[in-house]
CSV table of C-alpha atoms in Angstrom, one decimal:
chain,number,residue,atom,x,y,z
P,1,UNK,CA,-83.4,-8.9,-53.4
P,2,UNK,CA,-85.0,-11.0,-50.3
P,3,UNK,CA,-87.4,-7.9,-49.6
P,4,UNK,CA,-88.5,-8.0,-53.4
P,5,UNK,CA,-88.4,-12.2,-53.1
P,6,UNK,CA,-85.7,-12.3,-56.1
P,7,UNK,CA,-83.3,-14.9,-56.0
P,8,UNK,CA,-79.7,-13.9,-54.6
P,9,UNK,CA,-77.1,-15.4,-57.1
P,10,UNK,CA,-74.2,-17.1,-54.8
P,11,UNK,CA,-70.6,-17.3,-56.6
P,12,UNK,CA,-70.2,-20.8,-57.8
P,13,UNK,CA,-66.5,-22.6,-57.3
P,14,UNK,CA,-65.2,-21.2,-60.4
P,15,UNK,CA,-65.9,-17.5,-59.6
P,16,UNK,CA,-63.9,-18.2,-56.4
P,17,UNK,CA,-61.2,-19.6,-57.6
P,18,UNK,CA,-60.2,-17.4,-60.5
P,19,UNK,CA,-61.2,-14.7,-58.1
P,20,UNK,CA,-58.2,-16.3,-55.0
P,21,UNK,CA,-55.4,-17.0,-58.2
P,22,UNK,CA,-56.1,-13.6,-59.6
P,23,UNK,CA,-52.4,-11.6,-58.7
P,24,UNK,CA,-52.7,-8.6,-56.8
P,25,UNK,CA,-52.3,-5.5,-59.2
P,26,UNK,CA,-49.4,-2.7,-58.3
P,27,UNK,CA,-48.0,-0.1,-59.8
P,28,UNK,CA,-44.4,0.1,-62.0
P,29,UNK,CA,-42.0,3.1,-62.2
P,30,UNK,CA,-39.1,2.0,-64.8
P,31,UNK,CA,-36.0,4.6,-64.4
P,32,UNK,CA,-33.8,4.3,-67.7
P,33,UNK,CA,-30.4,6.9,-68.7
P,34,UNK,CA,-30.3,8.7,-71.4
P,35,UNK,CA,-29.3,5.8,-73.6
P,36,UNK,CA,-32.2,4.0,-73.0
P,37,UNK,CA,-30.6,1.5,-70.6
P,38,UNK,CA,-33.2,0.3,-67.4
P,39,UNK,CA,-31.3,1.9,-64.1
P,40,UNK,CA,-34.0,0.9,-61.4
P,41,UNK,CA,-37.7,0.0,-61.2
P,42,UNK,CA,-39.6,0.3,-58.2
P,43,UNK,CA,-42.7,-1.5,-57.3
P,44,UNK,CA,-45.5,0.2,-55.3
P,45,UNK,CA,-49.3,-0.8,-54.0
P,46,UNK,CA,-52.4,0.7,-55.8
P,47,UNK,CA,-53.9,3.0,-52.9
P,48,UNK,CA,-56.0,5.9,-53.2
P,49,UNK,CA,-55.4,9.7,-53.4
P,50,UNK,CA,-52.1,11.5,-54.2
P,51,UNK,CA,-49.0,9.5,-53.5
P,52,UNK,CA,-45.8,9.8,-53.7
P,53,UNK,CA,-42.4,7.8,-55.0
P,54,UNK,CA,-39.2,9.4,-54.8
P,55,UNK,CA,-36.1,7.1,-56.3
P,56,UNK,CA,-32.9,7.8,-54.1
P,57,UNK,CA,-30.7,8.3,-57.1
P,58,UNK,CA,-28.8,4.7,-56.8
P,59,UNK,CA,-28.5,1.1,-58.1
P,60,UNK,CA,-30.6,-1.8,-56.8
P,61,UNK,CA,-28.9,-3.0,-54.0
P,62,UNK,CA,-26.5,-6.2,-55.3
P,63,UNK,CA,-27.1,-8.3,-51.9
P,64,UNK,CA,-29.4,-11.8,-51.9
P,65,UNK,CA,-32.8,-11.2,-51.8
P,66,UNK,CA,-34.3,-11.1,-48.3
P,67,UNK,CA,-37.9,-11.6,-47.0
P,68,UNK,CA,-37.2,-10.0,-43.8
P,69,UNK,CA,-38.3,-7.0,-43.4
P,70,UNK,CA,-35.7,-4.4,-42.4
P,71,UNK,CA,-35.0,-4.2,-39.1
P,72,UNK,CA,-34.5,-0.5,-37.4
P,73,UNK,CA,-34.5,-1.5,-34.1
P,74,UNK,CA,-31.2,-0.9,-34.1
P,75,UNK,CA,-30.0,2.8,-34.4
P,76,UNK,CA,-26.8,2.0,-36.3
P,77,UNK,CA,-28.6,-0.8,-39.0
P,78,UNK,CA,-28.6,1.0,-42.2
P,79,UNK,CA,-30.4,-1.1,-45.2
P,80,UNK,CA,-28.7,-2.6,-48.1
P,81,UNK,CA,-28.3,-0.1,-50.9
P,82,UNK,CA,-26.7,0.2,-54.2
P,83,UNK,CA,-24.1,2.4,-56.0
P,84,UNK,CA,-25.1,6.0,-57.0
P,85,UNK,CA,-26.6,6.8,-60.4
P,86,UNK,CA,-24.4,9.0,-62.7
P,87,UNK,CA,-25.0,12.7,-63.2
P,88,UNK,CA,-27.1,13.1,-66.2
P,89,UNK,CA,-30.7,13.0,-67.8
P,90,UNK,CA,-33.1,10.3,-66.9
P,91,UNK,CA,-36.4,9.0,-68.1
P,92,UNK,CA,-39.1,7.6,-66.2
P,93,UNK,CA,-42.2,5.6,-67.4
P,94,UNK,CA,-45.1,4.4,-65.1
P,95,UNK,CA,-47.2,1.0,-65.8
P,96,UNK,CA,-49.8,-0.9,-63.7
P,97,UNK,CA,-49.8,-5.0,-63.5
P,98,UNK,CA,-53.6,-5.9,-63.7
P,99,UNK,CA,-55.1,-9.1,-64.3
P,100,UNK,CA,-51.4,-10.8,-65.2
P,101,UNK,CA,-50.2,-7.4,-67.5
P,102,UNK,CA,-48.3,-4.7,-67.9
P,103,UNK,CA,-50.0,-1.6,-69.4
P,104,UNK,CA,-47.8,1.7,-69.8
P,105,UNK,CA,-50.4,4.6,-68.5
P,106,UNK,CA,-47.4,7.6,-68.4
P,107,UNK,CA,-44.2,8.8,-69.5
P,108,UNK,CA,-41.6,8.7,-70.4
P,109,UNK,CA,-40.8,11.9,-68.6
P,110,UNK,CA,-37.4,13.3,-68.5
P,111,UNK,CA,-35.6,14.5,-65.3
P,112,UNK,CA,-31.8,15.3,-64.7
P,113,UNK,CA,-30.3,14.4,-62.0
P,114,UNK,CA,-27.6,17.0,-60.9
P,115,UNK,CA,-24.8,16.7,-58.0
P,116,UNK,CA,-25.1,18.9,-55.5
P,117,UNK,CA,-21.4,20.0,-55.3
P,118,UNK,CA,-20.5,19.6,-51.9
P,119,UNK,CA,-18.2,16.8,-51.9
P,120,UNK,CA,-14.5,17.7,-50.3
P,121,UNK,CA,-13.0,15.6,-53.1
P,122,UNK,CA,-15.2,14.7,-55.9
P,123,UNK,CA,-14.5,12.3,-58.6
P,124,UNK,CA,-12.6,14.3,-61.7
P,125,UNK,CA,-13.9,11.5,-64.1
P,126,UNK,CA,-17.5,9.9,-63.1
P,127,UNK,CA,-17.7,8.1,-65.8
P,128,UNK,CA,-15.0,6.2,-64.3
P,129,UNK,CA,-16.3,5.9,-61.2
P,130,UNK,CA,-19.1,4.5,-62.2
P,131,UNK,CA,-17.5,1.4,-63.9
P,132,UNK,CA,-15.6,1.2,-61.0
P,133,UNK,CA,-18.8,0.7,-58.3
P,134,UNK,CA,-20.4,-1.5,-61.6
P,135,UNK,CA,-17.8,-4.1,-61.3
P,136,UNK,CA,-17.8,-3.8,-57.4
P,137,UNK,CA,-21.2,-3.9,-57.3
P,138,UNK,CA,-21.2,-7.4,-59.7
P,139,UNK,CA,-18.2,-8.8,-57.5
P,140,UNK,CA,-20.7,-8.1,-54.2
P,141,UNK,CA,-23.7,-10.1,-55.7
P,142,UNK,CA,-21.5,-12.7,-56.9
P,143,UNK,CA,-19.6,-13.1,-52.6
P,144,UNK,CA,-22.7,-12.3,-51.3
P,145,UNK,CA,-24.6,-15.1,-53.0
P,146,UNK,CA,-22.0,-17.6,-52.8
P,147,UNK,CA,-22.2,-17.0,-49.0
P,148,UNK,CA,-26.2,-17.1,-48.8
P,149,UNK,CA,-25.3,-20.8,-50.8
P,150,UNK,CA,-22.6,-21.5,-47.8
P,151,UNK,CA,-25.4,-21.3,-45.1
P,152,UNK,CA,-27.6,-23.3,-47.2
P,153,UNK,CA,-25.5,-26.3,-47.1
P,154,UNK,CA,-23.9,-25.5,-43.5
P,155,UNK,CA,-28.1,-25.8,-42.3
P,156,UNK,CA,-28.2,-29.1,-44.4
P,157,UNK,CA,-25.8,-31.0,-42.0
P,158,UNK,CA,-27.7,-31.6,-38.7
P,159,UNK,CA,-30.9,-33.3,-40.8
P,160,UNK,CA,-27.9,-35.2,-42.8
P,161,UNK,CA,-26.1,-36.0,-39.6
P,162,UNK,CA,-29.6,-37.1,-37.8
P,163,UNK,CA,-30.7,-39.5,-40.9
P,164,UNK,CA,-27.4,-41.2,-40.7
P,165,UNK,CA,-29.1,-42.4,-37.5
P,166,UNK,CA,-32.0,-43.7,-38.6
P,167,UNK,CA,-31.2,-45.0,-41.4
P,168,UNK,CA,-29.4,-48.4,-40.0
P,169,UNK,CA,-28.9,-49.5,-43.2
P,170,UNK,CA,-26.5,-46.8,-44.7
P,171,UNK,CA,-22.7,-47.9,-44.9
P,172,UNK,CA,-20.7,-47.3,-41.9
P,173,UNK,CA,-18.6,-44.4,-43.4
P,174,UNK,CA,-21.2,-42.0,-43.9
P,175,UNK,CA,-21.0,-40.3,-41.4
P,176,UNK,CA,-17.5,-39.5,-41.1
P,177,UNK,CA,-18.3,-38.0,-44.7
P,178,UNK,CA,-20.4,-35.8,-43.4
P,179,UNK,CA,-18.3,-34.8,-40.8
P,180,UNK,CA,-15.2,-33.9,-43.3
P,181,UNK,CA,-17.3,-32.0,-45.3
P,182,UNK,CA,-18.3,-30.0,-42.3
P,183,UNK,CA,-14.8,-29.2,-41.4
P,184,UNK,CA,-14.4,-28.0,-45.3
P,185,UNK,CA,-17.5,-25.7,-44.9
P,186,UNK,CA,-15.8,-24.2,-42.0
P,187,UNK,CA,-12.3,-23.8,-43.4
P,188,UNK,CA,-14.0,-22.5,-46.3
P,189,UNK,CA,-15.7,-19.9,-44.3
P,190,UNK,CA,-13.0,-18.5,-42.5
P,191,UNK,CA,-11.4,-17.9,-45.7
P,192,UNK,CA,-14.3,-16.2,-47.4
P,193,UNK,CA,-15.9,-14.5,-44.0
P,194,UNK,CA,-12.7,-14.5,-42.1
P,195,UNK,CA,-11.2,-16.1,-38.9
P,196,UNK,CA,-13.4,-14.8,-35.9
P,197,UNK,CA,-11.8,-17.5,-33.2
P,198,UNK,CA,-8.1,-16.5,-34.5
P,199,UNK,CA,-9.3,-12.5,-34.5
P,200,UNK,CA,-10.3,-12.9,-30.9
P,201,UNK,CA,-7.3,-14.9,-28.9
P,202,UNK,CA,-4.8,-13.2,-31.5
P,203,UNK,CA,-6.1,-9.9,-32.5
P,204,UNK,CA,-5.2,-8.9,-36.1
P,205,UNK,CA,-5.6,-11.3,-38.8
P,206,UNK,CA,-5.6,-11.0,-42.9
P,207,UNK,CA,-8.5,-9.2,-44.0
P,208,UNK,CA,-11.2,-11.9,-45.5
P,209,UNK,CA,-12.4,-11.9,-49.0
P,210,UNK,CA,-16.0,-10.7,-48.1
P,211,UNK,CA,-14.6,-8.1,-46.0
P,212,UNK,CA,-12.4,-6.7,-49.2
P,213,UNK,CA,-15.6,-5.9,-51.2
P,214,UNK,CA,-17.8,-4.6,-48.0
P,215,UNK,CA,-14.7,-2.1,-47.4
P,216,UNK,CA,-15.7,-0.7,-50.6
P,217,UNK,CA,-19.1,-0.8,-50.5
P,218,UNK,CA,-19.4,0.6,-46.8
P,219,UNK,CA,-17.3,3.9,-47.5
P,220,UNK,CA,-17.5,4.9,-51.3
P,221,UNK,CA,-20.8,4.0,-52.0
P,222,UNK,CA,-21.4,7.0,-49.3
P,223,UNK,CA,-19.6,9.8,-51.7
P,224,UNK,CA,-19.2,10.9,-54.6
P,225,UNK,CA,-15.2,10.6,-54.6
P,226,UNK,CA,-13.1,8.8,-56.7
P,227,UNK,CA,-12.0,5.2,-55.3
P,228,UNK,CA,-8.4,5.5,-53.5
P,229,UNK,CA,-6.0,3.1,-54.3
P,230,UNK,CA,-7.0,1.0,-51.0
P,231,UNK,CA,-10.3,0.7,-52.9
P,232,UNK,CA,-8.8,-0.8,-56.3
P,233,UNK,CA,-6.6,-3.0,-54.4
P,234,UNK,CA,-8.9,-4.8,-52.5
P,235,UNK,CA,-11.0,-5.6,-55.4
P,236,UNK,CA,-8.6,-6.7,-57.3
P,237,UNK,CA,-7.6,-9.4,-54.4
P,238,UNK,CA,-10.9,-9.9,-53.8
P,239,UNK,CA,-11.2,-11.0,-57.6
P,240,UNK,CA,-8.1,-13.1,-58.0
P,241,UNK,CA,-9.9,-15.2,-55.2
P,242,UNK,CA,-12.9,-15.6,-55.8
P,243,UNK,CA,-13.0,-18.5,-59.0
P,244,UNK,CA,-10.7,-20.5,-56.1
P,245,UNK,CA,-13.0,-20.1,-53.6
P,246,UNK,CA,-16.5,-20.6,-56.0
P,247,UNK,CA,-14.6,-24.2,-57.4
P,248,UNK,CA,-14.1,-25.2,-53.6
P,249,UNK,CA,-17.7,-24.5,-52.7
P,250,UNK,CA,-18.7,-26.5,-56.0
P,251,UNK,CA,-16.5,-29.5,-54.7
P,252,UNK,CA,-18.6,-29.3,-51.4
P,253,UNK,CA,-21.8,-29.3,-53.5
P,254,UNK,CA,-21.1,-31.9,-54.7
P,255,UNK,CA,-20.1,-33.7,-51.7
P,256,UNK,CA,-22.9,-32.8,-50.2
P,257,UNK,CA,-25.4,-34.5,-52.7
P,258,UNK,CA,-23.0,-37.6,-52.9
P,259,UNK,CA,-24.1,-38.0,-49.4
P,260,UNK,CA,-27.8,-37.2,-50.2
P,261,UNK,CA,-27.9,-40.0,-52.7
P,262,UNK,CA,-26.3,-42.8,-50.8
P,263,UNK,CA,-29.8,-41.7,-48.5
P,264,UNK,CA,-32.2,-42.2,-51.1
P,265,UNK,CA,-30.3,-45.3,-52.1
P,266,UNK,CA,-30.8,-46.5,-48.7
P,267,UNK,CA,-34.0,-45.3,-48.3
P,268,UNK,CA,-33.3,-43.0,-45.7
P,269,UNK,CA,-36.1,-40.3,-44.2
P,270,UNK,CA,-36.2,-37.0,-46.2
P,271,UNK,CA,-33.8,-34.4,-45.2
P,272,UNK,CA,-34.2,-30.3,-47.0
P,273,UNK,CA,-33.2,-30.4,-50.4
P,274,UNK,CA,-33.4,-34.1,-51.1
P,275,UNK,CA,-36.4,-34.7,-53.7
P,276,UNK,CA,-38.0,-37.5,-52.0
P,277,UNK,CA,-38.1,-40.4,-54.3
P,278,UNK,CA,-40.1,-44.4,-54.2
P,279,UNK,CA,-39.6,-47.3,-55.2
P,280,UNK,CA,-42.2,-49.4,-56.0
P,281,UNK,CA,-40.6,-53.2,-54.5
């Protein structure tokens, strides 16, 4: 255009910006049984050429979501991973996300997925088995994320603890408050996570809540065998404890913003989590 003298047209603002809010497209493999009933969906980048997706047959993994990339560094990491998918037929259907939409481009196409009959001790009923790993699998994202919540308040307590003092204004007790309700986080996680400090001057100690549900997940989500009676047991203590442990975590919730408010009451500085708020005197 500058050899022919033609005027070059430069983007104006709006251009730009629809152009930086506009998502990034990808593509959208949906896996449902036989019933109909969405198993897994997996999420891959448009790229060119032939590519490939392969599902590994299992669950979405019931652990907190994570922005850290995995780390195998470490020879014996494994990453998270979810129960095995039940013998049978399967459909899958594939969709790309453009512009802010889903558009179905292929599929369904049916596949069956068939064990490959070389477990020592297979599962007689896998029906069974299945509703077995599904309740385990709901018990793990329910511990799991109510530990993720536990670290969320424990990393709460230094800025709480620091804006005590400088905030000279805030009644003298404060801080002792925060200070019980640190000692009730730990307690609480010792019970949930289990007594490390006791384990190592003592040895054995009772097995945690947490650790009842990973026992599980660690060795049968690895076969296709049916869960021994070690298996159902733990769950079911790991169940009868867990509404106890969910109302004392609530309690220290609860605590926790009882504190926050006597800061913004006293104008103290902002601490994470607090919504700052002003007062116009």
């Amino acid at each position: 255009k500058q050899k022919k003298n033609e005027d070059v047209k430069y983007p104006d603002y709006n251009t730009f910006r629809k152009e930086q809010e506009q998502p990034d497209p990808y593509l959208l493999f949906t896996i449902s049984d036989e019933a109909g009933n969405v198993v897994r969906r997996i999420k891959k980048d448009i790229s060119k050429g032939v590519n490939r997706v392969v599902w590994d047959f299992r669950y979405d993994t019931p652990q907190p979501v994570s922005m850290e990339p995995y780390d195998d560094s470490v020879p014996w990491n494994e990453p998270d991973r979810g129960y095995m998918a039940v013998p049978g037929k399967y459909k899958v259907t594939l969709s790309n996300f453009i512009d802010g939409e889903f558009t179905q481009i292929a599929g369904p196409e049916e596949f069956v997925c068939k064990p490959l009959g070389n477990a020592t001790l297979p599962a007689a009923d896998k029906q069974e088995l299945y509703k077995f790993n599904k309740k385990v699998a709901e018990l793990t994202r329910a511990i799991a994320g109510m530990d993720s919540y536990r670290k969320e308040l424990d990393k709460k307590l230094p800025y709480l603890k620091k804006a005590v003092f400088e905030s000279p204004n805030l009644p003298a007790d404060t801080y002792t408050k925060i200070l019980d309700i640190e000692l009730e986080l730990e307690a609480f996680n010792r019970d949930l996570n289990g007594d490390r400090l006791k384990a190592r001057y003592e040895g054995g100690v009772p097995t945690a809540v947490k650790d009842r549900v990973d026992l599980i997940t660690y060795a049968l989500w690895t076969t296709t065998a049916a869960p021994t009676n070690t298996f159902i047991k733990s769950y079911e203590v790991a169940a009868n404890e867990f509404d106890g442990l969910a109302n004392r975590l609530k309690t220290i919730d609860a605590n926790i913003k009882s504190i926050e408010s006597t800061l913004d009451n006293y104008a103290a500085p902002y601490t994470p989590g607090r919504f700052p708020k002003w007062k116009n005197n």
